[in-house]
Short mmCIF file of C-alpha atoms in Angstrom, two decimals:
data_model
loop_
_atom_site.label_atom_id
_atom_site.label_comp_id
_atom_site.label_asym_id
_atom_site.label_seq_id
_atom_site.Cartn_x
_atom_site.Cartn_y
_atom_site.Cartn_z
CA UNK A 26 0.00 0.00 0.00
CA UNK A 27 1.40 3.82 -0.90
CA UNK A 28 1.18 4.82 2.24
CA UNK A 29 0.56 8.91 1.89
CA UNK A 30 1.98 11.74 4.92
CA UNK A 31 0.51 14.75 5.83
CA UNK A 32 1.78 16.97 7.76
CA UNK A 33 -0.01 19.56 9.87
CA UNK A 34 -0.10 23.77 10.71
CA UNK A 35 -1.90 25.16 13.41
CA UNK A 36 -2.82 28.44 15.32
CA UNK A 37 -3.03 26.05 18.42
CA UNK A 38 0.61 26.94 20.19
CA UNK A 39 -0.08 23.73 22.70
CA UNK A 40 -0.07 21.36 19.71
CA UNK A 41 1.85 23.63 16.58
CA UNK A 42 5.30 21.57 17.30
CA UNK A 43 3.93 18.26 18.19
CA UNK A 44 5.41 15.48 16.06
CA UNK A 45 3.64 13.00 17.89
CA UNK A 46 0.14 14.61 16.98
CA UNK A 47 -2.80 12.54 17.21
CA UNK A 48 -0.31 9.67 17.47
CA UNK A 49 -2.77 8.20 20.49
CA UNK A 50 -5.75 8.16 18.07
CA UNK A 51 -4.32 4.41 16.14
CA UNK A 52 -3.47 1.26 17.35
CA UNK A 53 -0.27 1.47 14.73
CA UNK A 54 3.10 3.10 15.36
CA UNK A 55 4.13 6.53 14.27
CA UNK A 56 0.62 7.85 13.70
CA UNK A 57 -0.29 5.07 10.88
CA UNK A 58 -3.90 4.94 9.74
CA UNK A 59 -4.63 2.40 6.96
CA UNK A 60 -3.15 4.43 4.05
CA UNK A 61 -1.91 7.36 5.83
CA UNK A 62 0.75 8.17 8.08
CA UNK A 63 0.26 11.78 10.51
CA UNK A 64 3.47 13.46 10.49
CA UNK A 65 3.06 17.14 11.82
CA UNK A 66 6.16 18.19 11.70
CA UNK A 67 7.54 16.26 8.27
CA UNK A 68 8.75 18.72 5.68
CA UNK A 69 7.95 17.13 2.54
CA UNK A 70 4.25 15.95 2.84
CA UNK A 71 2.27 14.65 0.06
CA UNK A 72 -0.36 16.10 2.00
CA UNK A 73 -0.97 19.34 4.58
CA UNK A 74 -3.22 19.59 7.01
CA UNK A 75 -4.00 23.36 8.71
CA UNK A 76 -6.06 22.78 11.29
CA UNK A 77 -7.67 25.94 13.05
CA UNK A 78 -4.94 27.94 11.29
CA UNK A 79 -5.27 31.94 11.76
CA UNK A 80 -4.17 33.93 8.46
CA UNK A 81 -2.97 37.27 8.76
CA UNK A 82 -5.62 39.87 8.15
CA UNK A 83 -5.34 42.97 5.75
CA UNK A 84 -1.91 41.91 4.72
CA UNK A 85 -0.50 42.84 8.26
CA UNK A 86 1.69 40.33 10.56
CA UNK A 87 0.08 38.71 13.36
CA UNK A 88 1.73 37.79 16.56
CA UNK A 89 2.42 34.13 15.72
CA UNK A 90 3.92 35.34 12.15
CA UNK A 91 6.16 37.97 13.94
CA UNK A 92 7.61 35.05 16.55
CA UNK A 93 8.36 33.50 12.92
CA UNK A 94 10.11 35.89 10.66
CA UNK A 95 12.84 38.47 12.37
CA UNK A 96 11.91 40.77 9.40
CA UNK A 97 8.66 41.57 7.84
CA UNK A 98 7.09 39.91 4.82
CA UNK A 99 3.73 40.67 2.39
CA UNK A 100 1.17 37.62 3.72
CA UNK A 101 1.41 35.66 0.36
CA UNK A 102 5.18 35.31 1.54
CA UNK A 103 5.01 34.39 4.57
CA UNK A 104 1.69 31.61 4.14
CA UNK A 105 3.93 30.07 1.17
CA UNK A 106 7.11 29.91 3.21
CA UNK A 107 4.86 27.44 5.53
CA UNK A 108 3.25 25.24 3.20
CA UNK A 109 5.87 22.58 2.29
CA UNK A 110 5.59 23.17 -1.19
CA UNK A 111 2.38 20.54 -1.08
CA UNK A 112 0.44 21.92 -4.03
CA UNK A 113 -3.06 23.54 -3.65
CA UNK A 114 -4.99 20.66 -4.53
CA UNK A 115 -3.33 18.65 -1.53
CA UNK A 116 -3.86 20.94 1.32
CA UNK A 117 -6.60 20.67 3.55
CA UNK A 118 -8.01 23.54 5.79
CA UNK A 119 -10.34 22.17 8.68
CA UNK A 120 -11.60 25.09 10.96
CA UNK A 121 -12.63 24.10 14.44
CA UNK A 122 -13.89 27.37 16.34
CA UNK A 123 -17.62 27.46 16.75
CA UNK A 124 -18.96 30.97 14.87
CA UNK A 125 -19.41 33.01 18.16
CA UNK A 126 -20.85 36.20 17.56
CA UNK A 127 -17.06 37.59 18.93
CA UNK A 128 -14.88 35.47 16.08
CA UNK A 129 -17.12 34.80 13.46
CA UNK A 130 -15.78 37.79 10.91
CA UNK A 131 -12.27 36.22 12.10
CA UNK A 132 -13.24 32.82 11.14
CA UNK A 133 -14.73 34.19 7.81
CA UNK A 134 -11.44 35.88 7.27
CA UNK A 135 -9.92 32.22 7.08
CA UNK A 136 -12.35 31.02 5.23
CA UNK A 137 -11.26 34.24 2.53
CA UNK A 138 -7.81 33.77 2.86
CA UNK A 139 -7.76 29.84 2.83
CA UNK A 140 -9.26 30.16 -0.68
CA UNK A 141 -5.94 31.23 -2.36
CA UNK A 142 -3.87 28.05 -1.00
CA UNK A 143 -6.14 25.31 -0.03
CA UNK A 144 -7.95 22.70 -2.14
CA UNK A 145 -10.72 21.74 0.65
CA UNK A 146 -12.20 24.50 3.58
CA UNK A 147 -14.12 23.16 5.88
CA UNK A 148 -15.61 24.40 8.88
CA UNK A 149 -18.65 23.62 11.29
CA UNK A 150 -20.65 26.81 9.78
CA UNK A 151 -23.12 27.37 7.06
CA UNK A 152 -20.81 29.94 5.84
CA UNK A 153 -18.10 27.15 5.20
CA UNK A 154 -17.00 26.06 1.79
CA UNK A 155 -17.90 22.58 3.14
CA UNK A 156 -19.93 23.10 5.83
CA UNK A 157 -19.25 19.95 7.69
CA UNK A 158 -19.17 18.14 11.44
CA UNK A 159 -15.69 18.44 12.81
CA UNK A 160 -13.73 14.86 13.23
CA UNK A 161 -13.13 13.43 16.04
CA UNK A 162 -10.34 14.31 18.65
CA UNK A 163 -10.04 13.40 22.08
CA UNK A 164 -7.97 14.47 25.04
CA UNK A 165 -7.07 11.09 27.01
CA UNK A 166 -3.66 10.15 27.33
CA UNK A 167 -4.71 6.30 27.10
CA UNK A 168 -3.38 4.19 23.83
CA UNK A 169 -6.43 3.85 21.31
CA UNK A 170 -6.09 0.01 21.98
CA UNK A 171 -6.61 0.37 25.19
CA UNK A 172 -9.57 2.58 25.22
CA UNK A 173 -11.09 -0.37 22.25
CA UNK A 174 -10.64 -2.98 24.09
CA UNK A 175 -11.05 -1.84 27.86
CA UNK A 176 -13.72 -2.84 30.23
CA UNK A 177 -15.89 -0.23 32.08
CA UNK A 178 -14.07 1.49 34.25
CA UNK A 179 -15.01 1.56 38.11
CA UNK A 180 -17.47 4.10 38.48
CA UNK A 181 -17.63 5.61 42.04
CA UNK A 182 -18.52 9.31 41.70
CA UNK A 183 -22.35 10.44 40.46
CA UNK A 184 -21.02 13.21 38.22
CA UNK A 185 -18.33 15.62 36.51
CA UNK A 186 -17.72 18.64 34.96
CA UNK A 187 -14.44 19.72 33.31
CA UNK A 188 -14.46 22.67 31.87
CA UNK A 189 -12.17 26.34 31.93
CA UNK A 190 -12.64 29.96 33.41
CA UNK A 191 -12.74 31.81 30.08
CA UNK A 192 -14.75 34.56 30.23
CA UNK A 193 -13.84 36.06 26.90
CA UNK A 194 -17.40 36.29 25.22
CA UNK A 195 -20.98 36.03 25.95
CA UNK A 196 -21.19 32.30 25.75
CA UNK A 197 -18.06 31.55 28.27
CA UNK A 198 -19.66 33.81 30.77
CA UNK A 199 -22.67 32.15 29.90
CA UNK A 200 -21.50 29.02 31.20
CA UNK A 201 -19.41 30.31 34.01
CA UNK A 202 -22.52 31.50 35.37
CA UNK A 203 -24.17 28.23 35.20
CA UNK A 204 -21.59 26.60 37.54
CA UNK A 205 -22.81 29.26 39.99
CA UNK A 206 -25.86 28.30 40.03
CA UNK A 207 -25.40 24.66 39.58
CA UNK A 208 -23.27 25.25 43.07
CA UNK A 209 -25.87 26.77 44.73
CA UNK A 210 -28.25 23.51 44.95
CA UNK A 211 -28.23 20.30 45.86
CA UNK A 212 -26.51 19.06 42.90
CA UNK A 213 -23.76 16.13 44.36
CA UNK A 214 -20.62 16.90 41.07
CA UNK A 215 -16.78 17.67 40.86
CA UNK A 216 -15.42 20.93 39.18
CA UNK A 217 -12.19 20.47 37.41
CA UNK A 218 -10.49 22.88 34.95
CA UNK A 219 -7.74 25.57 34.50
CA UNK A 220 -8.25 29.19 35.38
CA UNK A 221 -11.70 28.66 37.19
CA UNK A 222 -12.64 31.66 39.21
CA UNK A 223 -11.51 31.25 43.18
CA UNK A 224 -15.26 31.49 43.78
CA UNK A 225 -15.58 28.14 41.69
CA UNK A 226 -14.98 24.89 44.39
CA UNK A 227 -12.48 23.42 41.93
CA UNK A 228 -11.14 20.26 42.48
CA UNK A 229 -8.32 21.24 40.56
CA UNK A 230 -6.68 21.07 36.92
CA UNK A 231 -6.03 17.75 35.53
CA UNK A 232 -3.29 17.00 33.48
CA UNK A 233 -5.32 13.91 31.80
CA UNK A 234 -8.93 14.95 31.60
CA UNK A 235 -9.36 10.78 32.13
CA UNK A 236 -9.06 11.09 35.56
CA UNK A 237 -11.80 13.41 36.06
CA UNK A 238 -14.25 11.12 33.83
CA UNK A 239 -13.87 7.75 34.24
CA UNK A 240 -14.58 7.03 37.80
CA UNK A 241 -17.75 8.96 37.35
CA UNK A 242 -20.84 7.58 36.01
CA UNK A 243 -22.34 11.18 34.37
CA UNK A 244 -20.29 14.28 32.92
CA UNK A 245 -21.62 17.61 31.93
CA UNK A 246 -20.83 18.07 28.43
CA UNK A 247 -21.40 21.71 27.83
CA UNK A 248 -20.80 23.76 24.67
CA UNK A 249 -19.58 26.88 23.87
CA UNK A 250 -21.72 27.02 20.97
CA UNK A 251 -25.44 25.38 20.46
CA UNK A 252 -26.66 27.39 17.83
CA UNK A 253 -26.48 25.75 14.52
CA UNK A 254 -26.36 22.36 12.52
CA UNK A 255 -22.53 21.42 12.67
CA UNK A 256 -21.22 22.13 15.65
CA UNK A 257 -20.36 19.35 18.50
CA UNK A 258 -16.86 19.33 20.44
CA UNK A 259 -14.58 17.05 21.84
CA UNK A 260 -16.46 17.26 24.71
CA UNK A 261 -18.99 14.80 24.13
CA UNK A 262 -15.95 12.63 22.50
CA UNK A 263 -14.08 12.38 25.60
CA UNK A 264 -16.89 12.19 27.98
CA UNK A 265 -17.86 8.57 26.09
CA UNK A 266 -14.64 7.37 25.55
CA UNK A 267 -14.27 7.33 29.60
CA UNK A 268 -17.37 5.56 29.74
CA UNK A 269 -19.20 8.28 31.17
CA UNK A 270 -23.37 9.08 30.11
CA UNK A 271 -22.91 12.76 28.75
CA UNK A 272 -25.44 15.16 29.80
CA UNK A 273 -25.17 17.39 27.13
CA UNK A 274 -25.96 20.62 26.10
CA UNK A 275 -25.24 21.47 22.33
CA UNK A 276 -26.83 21.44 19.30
CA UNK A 277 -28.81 19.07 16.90
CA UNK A 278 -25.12 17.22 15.35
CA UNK A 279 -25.00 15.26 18.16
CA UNK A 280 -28.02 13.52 17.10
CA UNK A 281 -26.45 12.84 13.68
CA UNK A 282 -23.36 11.29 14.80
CA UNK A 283 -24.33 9.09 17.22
CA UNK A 284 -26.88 6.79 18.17
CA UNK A 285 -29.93 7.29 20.68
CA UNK A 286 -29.33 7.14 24.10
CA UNK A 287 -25.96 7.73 24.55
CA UNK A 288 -26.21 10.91 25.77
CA UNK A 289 -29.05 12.91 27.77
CA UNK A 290 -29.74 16.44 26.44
CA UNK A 291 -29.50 19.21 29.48
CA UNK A 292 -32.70 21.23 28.42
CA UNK A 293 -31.49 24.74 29.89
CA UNK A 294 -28.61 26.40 31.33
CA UNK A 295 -30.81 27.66 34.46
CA UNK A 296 -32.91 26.52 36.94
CA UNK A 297 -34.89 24.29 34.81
CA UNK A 298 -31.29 22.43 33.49
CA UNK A 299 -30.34 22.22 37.56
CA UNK A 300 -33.47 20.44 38.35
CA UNK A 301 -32.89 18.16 35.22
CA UNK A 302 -29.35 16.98 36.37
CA UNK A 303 -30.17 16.58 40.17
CA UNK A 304 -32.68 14.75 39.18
CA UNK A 305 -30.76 12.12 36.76
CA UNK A 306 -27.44 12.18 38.88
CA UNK A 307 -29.33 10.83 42.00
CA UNK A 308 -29.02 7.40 40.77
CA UNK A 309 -26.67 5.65 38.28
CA UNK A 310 -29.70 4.62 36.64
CA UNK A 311 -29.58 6.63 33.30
CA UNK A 312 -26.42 5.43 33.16
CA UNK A 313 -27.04 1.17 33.31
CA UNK A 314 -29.65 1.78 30.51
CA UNK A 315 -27.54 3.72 28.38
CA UNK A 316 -24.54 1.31 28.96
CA UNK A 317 -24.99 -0.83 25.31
CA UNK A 318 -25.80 2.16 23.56
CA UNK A 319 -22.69 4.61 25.14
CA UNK A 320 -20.47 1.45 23.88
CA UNK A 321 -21.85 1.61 20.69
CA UNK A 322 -20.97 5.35 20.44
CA UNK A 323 -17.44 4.63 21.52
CA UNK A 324 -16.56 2.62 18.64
CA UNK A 325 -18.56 4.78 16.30
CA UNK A 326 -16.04 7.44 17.76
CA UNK A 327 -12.97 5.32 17.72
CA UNK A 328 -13.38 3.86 14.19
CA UNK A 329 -15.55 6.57 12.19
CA UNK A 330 -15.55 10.22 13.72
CA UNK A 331 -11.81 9.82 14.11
CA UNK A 332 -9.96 12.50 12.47
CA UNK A 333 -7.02 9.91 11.07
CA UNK A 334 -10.22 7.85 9.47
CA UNK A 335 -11.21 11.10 8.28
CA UNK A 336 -8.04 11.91 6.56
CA UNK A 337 -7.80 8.23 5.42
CA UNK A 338 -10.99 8.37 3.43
CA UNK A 339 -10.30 12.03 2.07
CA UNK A 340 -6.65 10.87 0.55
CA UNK A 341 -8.61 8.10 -0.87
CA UNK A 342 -10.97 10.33 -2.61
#
């Protein structure tokens, strides 16, 4: 089999010098999927991934072009100098950022740009080229053989929530509001996350969010974004994959991906929603009747959603 590389760019600085990039996501070595091989960091891909990259707007540098270049370039420069020499027709732009009312003109902007070098733009958005669900990542540290072939975990907590302190635009403060109120009542959960507000009770930040999911039989799956067709996160993806019954809030994709009852959809993100998760977390109940059908979503997750599967069927194309 011609087994084809592709390498990757990103905006993300925790991931941009990665080699080992989605390496946990196949049971082969190196990043190997079928007829692919994920090499971020190779320099002569027959393929090139930017995923969630940020062009420069208006011709001007940016701050992760200036950490780049010592001296300043026009933007068709500098994007060219970073693209391998992979021709148009082999370079892939995925964008991952919800269209929040804050970002969307700078996710358009991409959009704009990413016509001039890229073959395929895609983006969980109507405006999108492709308007398309994002592929599956998730955040455990576990090899994907393990998390195929493991047993339930022990489940000894009712629920848990991992989620961050940004407070950047409507939505985050939104949500940061919630856990207020969710605080407030009765409501038996653990708070993990980075920067969380000293009012939040935080348990703490987790360096593998699998610790904070899989003894618990319910996570809160919350969204930054519920508001159109495409959008659903690695939220829900790492909530299943730890064997956990999601109580979601998001919108409708969900329903497209995977199958019914694997996840419980929080109604509100107020009093109503409170009521709805004190009332399913007092017993692991939701959780042994979903069991066959949250296993079925794991492998649907594992196999399908995955972004390397993804990548594998688009080379094939």
């Amino acid at each position: 089999m011609n087994i084809k590389k592709i390498g990757m760019l990103t905006s993300y600085r925790h991931i941009a010098k990665r080699t080992d990039w989605l390496w946990q996501q196949t049971p082969q070595q190196f990043g190997s999927w079928r007829n692919i091989q994920i090499d971020a960091q190779a320099e002569k891909p027959d393929f090139l991934l930017l995923y969630q990259f940020d062009f420069p707007k208006n011709n001007k540098q940016s701050s992760w072009i200036d950490k780049l270049r010592r001296k300043p370039q026009n933007l068709e420069t500098d994007v060219k100098s970073l693209l391998r020499d992979v021709p148009k027709e082999r370079i892939i732009y995925l964008l991952r950022e919800p269209p929040l009312e804050e970002i969307v003109e700078n996710n358009k902007n991409n959009y704009q740009v990413a016509q001039q070098y890229c073959g395929y733009i895609s983006g969980p958005d109507d405006f999108a080229p492709h308007p398309g669900y994002m592929p599956a990542i998730w955040y455990h540290n576990n090899a994907f053989r393990e998390l195929n072939e493991m047993p339930v975990p022990e489940k000894v907590f009712p629920c848990s929530w991992i989620t961050s302190g940004i407070s950047r635009t409507a939505n985050h403060r939104r949500r940061l509001k919630f856990i207020e109120l969710l605080q407030a009542s009765e409501v038996k959960f653990h708070l993990y996350g980075r920067g969380l507000p000293t009012w939040a009770k935080s348990s703490g930040e987790l360096g593998n969010k699998w610790h904070g999911m899989a003894p618990y039989y319910y996570n809160l799956s919350i969204e930054n974004y519920a508001d159109n067709d495409w959008y659903v996160s690695e939220k829900l993806w790492d909530a299943l994959l730890a064997w956990c019954l999601p109580i979601y809030y998001g919108g409708p994709a969900a329903d497209k991906l995977l199958p019914p009852g694997s996840f419980l959809r929080l109604p509100t993100l107020d009093e109503k929603g409170v009521a709805y998760i004190q009332e399913v977390t007092a017993t692991p109940d939701f959780w042994y009747a979903a069991k066959d059908a949250i296993a079925e979503a794991r492998q649907i997750i594992l196999h399908k959603l995955n972004l390397l599967n993804w990548l594998s069927e688009f080379v094939s194309q």
